[in-house]
mmCIF file of C-alpha atoms and ligand atoms in Angstrom:
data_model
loop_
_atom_site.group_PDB
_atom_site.id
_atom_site.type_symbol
_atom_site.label_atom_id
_atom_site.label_comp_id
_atom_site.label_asym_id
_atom_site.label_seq_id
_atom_site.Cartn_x
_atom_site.Cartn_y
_atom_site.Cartn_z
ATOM 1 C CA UNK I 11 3.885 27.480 5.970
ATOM 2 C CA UNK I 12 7.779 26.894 5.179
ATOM 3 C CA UNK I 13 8.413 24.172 2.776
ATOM 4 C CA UNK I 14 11.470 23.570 4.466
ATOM 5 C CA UNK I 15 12.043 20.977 7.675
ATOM 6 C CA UNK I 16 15.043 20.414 9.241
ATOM 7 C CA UNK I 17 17.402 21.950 6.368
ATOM 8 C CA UNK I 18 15.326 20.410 3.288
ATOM 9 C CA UNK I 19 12.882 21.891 1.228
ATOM 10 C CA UNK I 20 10.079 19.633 0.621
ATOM 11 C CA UNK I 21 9.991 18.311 -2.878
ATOM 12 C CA UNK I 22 6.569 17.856 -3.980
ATOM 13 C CA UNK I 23 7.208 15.580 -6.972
ATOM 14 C CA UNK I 24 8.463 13.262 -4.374
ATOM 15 C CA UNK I 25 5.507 13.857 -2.348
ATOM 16 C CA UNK I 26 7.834 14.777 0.705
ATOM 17 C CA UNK I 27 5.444 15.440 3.561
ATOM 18 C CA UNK I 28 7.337 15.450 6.475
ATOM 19 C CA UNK I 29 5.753 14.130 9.488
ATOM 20 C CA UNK I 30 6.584 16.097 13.049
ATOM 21 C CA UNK I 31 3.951 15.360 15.075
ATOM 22 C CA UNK I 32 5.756 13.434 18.203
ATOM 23 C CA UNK I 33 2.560 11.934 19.398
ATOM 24 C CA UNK I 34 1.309 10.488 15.875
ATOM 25 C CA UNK I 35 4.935 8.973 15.515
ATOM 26 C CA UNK I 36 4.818 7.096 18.658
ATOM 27 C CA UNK I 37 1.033 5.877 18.076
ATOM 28 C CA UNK I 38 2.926 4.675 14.116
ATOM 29 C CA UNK I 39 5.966 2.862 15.631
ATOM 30 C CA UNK I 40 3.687 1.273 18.348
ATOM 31 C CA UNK I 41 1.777 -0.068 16.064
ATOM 32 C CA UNK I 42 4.251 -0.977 13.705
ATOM 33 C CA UNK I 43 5.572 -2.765 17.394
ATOM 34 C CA UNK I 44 9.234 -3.445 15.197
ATOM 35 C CA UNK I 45 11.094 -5.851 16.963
ATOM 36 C CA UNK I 46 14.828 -6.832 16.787
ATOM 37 C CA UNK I 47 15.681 -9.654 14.548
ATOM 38 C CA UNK I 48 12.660 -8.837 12.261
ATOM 39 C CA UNK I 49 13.250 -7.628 8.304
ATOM 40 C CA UNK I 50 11.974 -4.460 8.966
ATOM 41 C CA UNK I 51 11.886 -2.384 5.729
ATOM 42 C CA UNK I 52 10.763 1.351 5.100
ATOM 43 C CA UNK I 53 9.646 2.821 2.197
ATOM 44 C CA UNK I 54 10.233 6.846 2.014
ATOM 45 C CA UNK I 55 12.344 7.796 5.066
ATOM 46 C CA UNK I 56 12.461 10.973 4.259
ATOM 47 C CA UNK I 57 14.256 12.774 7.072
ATOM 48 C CA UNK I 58 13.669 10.120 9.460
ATOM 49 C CA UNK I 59 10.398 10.699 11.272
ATOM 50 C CA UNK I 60 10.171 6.622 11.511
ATOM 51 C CA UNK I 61 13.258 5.746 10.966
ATOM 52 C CA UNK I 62 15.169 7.190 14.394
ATOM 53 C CA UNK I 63 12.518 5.949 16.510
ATOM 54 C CA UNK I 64 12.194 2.394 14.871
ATOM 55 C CA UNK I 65 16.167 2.496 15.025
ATOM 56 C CA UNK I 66 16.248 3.373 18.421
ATOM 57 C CA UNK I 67 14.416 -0.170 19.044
ATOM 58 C CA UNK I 68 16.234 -2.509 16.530
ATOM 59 C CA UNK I 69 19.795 -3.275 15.150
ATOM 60 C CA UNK I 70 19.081 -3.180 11.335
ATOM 61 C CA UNK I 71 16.750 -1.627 9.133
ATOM 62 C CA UNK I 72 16.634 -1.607 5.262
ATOM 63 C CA UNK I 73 15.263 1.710 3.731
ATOM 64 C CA UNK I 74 13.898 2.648 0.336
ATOM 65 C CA UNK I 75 14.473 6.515 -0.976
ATOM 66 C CA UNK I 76 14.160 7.919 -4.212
ATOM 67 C CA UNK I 77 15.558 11.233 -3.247
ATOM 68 C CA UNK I 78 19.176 11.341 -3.692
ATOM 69 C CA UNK I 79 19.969 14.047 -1.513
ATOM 70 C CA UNK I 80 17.711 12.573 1.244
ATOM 71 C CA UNK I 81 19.260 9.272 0.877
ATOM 72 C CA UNK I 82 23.276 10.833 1.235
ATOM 73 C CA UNK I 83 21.877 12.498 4.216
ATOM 74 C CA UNK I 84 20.309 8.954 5.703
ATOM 75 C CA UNK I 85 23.944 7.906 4.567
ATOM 76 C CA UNK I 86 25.763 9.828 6.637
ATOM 77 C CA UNK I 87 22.978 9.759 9.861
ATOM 78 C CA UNK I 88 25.382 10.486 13.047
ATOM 79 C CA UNK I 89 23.248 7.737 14.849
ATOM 80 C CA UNK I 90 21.743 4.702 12.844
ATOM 81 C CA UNK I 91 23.673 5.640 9.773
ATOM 82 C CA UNK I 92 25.127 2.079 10.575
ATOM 83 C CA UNK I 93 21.887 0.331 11.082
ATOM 84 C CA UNK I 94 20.371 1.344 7.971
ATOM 85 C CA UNK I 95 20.520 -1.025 4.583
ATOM 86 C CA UNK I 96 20.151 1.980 2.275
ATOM 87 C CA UNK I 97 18.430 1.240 -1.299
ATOM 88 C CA UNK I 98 18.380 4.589 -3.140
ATOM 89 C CA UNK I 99 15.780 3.035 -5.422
ATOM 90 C CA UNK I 100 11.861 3.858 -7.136
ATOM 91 C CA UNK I 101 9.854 1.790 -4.258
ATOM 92 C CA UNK I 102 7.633 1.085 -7.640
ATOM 93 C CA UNK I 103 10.001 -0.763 -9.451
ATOM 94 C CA UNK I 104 11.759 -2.320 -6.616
ATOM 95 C CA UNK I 105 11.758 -6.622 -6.716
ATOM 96 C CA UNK I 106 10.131 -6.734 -2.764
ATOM 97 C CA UNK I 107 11.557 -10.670 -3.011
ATOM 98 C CA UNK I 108 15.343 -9.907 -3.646
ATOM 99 C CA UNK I 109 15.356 -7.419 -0.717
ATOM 100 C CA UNK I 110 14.210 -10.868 1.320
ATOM 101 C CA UNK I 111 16.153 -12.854 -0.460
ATOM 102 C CA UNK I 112 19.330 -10.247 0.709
ATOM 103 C CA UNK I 113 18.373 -11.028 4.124
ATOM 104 C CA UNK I 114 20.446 -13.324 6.846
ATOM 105 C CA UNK I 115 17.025 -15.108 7.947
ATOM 106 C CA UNK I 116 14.958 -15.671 5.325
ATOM 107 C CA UNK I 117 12.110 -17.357 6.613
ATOM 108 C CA UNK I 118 11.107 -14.094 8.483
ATOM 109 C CA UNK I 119 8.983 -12.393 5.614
ATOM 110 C CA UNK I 120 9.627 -8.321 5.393
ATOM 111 C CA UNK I 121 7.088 -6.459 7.739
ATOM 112 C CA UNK I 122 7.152 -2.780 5.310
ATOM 113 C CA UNK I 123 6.182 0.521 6.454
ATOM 114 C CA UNK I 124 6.074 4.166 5.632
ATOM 115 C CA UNK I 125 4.473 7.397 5.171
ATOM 116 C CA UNK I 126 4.164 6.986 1.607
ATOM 117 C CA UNK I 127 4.277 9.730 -1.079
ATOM 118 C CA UNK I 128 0.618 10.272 -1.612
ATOM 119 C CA UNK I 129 1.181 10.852 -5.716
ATOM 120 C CA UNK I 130 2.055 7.220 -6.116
ATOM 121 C CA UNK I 131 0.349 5.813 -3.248
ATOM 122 C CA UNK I 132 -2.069 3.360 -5.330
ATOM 123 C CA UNK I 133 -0.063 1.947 -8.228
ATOM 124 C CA UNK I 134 2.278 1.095 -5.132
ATOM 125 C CA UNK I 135 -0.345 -0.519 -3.288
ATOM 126 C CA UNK I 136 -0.897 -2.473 -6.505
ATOM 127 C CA UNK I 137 2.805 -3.279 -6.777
ATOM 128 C CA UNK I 138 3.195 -4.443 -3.293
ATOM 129 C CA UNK I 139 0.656 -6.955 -3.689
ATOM 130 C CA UNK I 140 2.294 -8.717 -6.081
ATOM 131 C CA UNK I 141 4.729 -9.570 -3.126
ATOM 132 C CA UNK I 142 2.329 -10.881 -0.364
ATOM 133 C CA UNK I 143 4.306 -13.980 -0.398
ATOM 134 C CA UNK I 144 7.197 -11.936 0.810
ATOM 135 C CA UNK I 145 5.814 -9.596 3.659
ATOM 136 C CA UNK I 146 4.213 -10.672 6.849
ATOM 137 C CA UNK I 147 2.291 -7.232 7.568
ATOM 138 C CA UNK I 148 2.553 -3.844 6.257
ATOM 139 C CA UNK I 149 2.048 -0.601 7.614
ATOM 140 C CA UNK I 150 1.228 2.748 6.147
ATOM 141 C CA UNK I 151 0.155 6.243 6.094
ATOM 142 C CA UNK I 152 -1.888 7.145 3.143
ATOM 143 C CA UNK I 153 -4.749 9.927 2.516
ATOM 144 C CA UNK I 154 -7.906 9.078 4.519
ATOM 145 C CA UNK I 155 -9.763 8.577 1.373
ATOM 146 C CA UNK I 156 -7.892 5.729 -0.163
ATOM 147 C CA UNK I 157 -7.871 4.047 3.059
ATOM 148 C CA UNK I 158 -11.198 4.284 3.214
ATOM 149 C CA UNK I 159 -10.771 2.690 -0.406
ATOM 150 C CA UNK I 160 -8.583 -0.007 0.873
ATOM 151 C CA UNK I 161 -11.567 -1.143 3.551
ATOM 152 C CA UNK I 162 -14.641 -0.378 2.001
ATOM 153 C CA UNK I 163 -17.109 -3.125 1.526
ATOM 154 C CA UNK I 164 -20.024 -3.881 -1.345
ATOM 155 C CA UNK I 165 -22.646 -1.193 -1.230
ATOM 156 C CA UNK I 166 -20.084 2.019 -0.183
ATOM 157 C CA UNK I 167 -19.534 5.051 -2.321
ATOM 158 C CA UNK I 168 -15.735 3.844 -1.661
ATOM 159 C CA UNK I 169 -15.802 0.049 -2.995
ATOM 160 C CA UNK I 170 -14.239 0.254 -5.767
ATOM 161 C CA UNK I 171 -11.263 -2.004 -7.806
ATOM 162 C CA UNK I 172 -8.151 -0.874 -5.140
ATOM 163 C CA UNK I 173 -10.679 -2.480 -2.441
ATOM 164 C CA UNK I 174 -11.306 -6.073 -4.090
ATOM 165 C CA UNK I 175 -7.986 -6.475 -4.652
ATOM 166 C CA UNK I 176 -6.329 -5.327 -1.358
ATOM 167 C CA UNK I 177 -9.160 -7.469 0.298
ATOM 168 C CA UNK I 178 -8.149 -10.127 -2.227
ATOM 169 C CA UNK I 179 -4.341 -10.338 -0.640
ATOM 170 C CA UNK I 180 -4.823 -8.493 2.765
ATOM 171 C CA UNK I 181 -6.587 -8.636 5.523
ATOM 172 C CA UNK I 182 -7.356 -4.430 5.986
ATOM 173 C CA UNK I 183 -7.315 -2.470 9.149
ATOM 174 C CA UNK I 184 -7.423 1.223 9.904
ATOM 175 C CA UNK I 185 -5.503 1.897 12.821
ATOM 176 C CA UNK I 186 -5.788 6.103 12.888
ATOM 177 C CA UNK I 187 -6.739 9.165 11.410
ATOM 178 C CA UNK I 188 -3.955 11.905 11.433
ATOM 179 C CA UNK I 189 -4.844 15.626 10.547
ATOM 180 C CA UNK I 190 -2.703 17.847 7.922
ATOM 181 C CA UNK I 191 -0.803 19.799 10.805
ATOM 182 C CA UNK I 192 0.635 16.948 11.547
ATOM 183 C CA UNK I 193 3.110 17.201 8.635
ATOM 184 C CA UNK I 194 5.534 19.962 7.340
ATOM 185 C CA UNK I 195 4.323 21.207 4.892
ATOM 186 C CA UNK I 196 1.045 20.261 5.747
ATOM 187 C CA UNK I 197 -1.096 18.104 3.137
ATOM 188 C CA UNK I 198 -4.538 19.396 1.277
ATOM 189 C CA UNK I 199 -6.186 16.458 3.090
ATOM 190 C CA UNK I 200 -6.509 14.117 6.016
ATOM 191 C CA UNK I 201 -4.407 11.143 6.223
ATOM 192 C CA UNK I 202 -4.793 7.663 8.190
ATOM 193 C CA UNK I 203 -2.745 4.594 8.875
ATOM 194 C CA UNK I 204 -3.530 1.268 7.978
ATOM 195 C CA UNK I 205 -2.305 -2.275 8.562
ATOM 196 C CA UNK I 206 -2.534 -4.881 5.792
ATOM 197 C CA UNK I 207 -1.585 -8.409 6.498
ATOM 198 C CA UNK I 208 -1.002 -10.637 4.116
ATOM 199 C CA UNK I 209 -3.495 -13.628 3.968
ATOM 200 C CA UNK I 210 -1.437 -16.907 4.205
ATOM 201 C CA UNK I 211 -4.695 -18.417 1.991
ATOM 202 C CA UNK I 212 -6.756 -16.351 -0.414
ATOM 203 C CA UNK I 213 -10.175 -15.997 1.081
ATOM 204 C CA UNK I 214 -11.492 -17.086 -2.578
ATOM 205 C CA UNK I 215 -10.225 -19.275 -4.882
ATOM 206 C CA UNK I 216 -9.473 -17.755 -8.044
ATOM 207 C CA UNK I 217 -8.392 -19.113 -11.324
ATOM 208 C CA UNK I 218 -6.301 -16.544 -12.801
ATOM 209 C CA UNK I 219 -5.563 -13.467 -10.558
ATOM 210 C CA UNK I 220 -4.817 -11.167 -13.810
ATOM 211 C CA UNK I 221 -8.652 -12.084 -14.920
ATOM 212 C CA UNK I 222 -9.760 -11.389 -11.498
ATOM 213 C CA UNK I 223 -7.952 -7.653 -11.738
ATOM 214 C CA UNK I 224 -8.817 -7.137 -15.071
ATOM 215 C CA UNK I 225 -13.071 -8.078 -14.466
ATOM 216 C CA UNK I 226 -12.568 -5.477 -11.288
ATOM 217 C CA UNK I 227 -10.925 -3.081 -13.978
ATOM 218 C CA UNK I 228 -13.454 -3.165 -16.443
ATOM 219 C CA UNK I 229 -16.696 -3.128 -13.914
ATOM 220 C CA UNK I 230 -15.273 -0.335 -11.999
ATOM 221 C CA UNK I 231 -14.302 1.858 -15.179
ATOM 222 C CA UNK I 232 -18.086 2.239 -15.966
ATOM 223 C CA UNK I 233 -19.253 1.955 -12.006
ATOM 224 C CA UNK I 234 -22.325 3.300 -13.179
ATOM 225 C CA UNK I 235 -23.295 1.209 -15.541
ATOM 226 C CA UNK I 236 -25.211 -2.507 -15.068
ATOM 227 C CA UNK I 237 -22.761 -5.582 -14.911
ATOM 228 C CA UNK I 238 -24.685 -6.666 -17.815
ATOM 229 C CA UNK I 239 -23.289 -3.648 -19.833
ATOM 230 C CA UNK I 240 -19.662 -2.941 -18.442
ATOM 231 C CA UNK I 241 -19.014 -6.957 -18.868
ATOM 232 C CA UNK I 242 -21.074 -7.083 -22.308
ATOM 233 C CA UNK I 243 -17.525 -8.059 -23.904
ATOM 234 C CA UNK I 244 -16.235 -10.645 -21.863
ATOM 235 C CA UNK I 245 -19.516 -12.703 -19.823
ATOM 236 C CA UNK I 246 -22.822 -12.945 -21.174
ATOM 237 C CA UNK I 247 -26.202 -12.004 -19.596
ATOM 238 C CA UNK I 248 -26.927 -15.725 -19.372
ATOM 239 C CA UNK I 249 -23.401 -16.712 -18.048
ATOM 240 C CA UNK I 250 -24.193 -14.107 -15.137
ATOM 241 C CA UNK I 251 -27.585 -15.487 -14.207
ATOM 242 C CA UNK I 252 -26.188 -19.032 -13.984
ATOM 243 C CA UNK I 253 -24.128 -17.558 -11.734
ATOM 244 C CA UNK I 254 -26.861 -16.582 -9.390
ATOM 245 C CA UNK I 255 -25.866 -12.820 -10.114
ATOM 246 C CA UNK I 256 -28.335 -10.182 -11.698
ATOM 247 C CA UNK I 257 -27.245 -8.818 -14.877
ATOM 248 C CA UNK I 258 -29.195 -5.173 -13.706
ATOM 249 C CA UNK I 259 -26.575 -4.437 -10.422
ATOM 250 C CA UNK I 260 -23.493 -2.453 -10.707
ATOM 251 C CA UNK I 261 -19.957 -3.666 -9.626
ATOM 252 C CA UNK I 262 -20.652 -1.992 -6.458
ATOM 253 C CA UNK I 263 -22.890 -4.695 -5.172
ATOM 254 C CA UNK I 264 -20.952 -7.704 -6.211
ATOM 255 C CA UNK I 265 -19.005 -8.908 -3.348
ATOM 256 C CA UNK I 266 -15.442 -10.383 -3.976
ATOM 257 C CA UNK I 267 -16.309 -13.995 -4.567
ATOM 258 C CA UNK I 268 -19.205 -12.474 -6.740
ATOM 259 C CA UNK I 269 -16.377 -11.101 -8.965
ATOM 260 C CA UNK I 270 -14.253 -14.170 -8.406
ATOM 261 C CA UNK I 271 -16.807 -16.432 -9.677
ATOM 262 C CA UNK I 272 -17.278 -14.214 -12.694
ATOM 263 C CA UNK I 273 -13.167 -14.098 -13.181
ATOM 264 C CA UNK I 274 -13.506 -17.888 -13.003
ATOM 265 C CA UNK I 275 -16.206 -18.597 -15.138
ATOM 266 C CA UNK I 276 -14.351 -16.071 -17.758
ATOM 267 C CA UNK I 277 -11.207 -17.575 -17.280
ATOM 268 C CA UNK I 278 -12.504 -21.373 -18.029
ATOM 269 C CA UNK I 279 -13.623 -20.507 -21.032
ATOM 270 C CA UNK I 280 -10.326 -18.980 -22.200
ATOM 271 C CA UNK I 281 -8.970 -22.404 -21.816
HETATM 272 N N1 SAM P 17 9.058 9.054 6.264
HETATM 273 C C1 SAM P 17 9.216 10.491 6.190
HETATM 274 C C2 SAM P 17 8.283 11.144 7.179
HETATM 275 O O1 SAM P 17 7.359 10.480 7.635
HETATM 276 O O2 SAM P 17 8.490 12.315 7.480
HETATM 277 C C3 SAM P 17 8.969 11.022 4.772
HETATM 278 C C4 SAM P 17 7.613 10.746 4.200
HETATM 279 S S1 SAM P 17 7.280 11.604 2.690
HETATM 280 C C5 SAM P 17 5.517 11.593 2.725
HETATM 281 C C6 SAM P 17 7.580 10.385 1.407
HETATM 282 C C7 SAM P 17 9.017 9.924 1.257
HETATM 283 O O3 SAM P 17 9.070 8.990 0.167
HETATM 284 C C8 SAM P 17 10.001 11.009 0.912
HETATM 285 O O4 SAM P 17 11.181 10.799 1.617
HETATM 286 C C9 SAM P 17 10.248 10.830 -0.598
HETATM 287 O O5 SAM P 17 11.499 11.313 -1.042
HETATM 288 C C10 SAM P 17 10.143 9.325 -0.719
HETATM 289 N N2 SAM P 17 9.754 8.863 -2.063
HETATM 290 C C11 SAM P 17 8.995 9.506 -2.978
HETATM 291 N N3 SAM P 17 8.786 8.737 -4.059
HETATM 292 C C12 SAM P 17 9.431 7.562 -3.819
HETATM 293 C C13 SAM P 17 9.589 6.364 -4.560
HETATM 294 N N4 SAM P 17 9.026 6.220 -5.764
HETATM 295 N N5 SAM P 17 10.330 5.363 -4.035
HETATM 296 C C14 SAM P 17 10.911 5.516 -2.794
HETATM 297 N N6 SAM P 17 10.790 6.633 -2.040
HETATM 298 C C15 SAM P 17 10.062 7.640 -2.545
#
């Protein structure tokens, strides 16, 4: 299969998967539903899969590319070139609250989307949650597997750290499965989209949220291991009982407030 699509050869240490499936774009923009007015932001536009039809529907649209040469091309689009808010940027390092702040309305929080590069797909995850505040939904094409991550619940082979946390800021909803021919070149695996909205309350209270990611951290390093041994350093056996949680189960039992309650407990004594 050619790595090259419309003129570009594929770069794979950008991840560049270019989507060209007509039908899986349309089902992506109508769920993405982008409406004018709204601060509509991309990350990875690549050759504009999303970007012509999401442009064909609004007036403005702020884009995030790493690729230079892809971002000079976006630059000099014969259609939207106009439309587009071009940051030639690393998504991963990008301040998700100064591209709001940028904005003429402010009080409409970013709605983000993109088929992201796969390579960096979870540290970004990770770094877009530390800008909930800012973003009103989020939509994204990942591999299937980590958005099976991203939803899985206590007891699944897939509950793991990435899944207490995104459930800690987001509400988490597949919306569809999309096969490797669907790109050019094709991916090694399946791929699905998912909506995350930002939850305007934290479905648990939680003390500290860097205790909360670094319990998850530390219990899902040694998944195999009892809570009473991947914790031994920071909670005691005791500590865990009182908490109504047996020492003997593995992080993959303990729901989130099970691991916000130990995050708590951990970070009251710090105090
Ligand atoms: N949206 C296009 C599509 O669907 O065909 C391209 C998707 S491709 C999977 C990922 C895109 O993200 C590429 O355009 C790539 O250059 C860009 N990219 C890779 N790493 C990036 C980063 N760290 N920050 C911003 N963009 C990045």
């Amino acid at each position: 299969m050619s790595k090259t699509h419309l003129g570009h050869t594929a770069r794979k240490r950008f991840g560049q998967n270019f989507l060209h499936d007509d039908y899986v774009i349309e089902q992506i923009v109508n769920a993405i539903n982008p409406q004018n007015g709204e601060n509509l932001v991309e990350i990875g536009p690549g050759l504009g899969a999303l970007t012509d039809p999401v442009c064909e529907r609004v007036d403005a649209l702020t884009v995030v590319e790493l690729d230079r040469d892809l971002a000079k091309r976006l630059r000099h689009h014969p259609f939207h070139g106009e439309k587009l808010n071009i940051i030639e940027q690393d998504a991963l390092t990008l301040d998700f609250s100064t591209v709001l702040a940028a904005r003429e309305d402010t009080q409409k929080r970013l709605r983000v989307f993109g088929n992201l590069p796969y390579n960096i797909s979870t540290p970004l995850m990770f770094h877009l949650f530390y800008f909930t505040d800012s973003i009103s939904d989020m939509h994204f094409m990942l591999q299937k597997e980590v958005v099976n991550r991203l939803a899985a619940g206590p007891g699944s082979k897939n509950y793991g750290r990435l899944s207490v946390m995104a459930q800690y800021y987001c509400q988490v909803m597949p919306v569809l499965t999309v096969p490797p021919e669907a790109f050019k070149p094709p991916p090694k695996v399946d791929s699905a989209v998912v909506r995350l909205v930002p939850h305007r309350a934290p479905p648990v209270d939680v003390t500290s949220v860097n205790t909360l990611e670094r319990v998850c951290a530390q219990a899902f390093n040694q998944r195999r291991k009892t809570i009473r041994n991947s914790l031994k350093d920071c909670i005691s056996e005791q500590a865990l009982s009182e908490l109504g949680l047996n020492p003997g189960t593995r992080a993959e039992t303990l729901s989130l407030q099970d691991f916000a309650s130990i995050a708590n407990y951990i970070s009251a004594q710090e105090v």
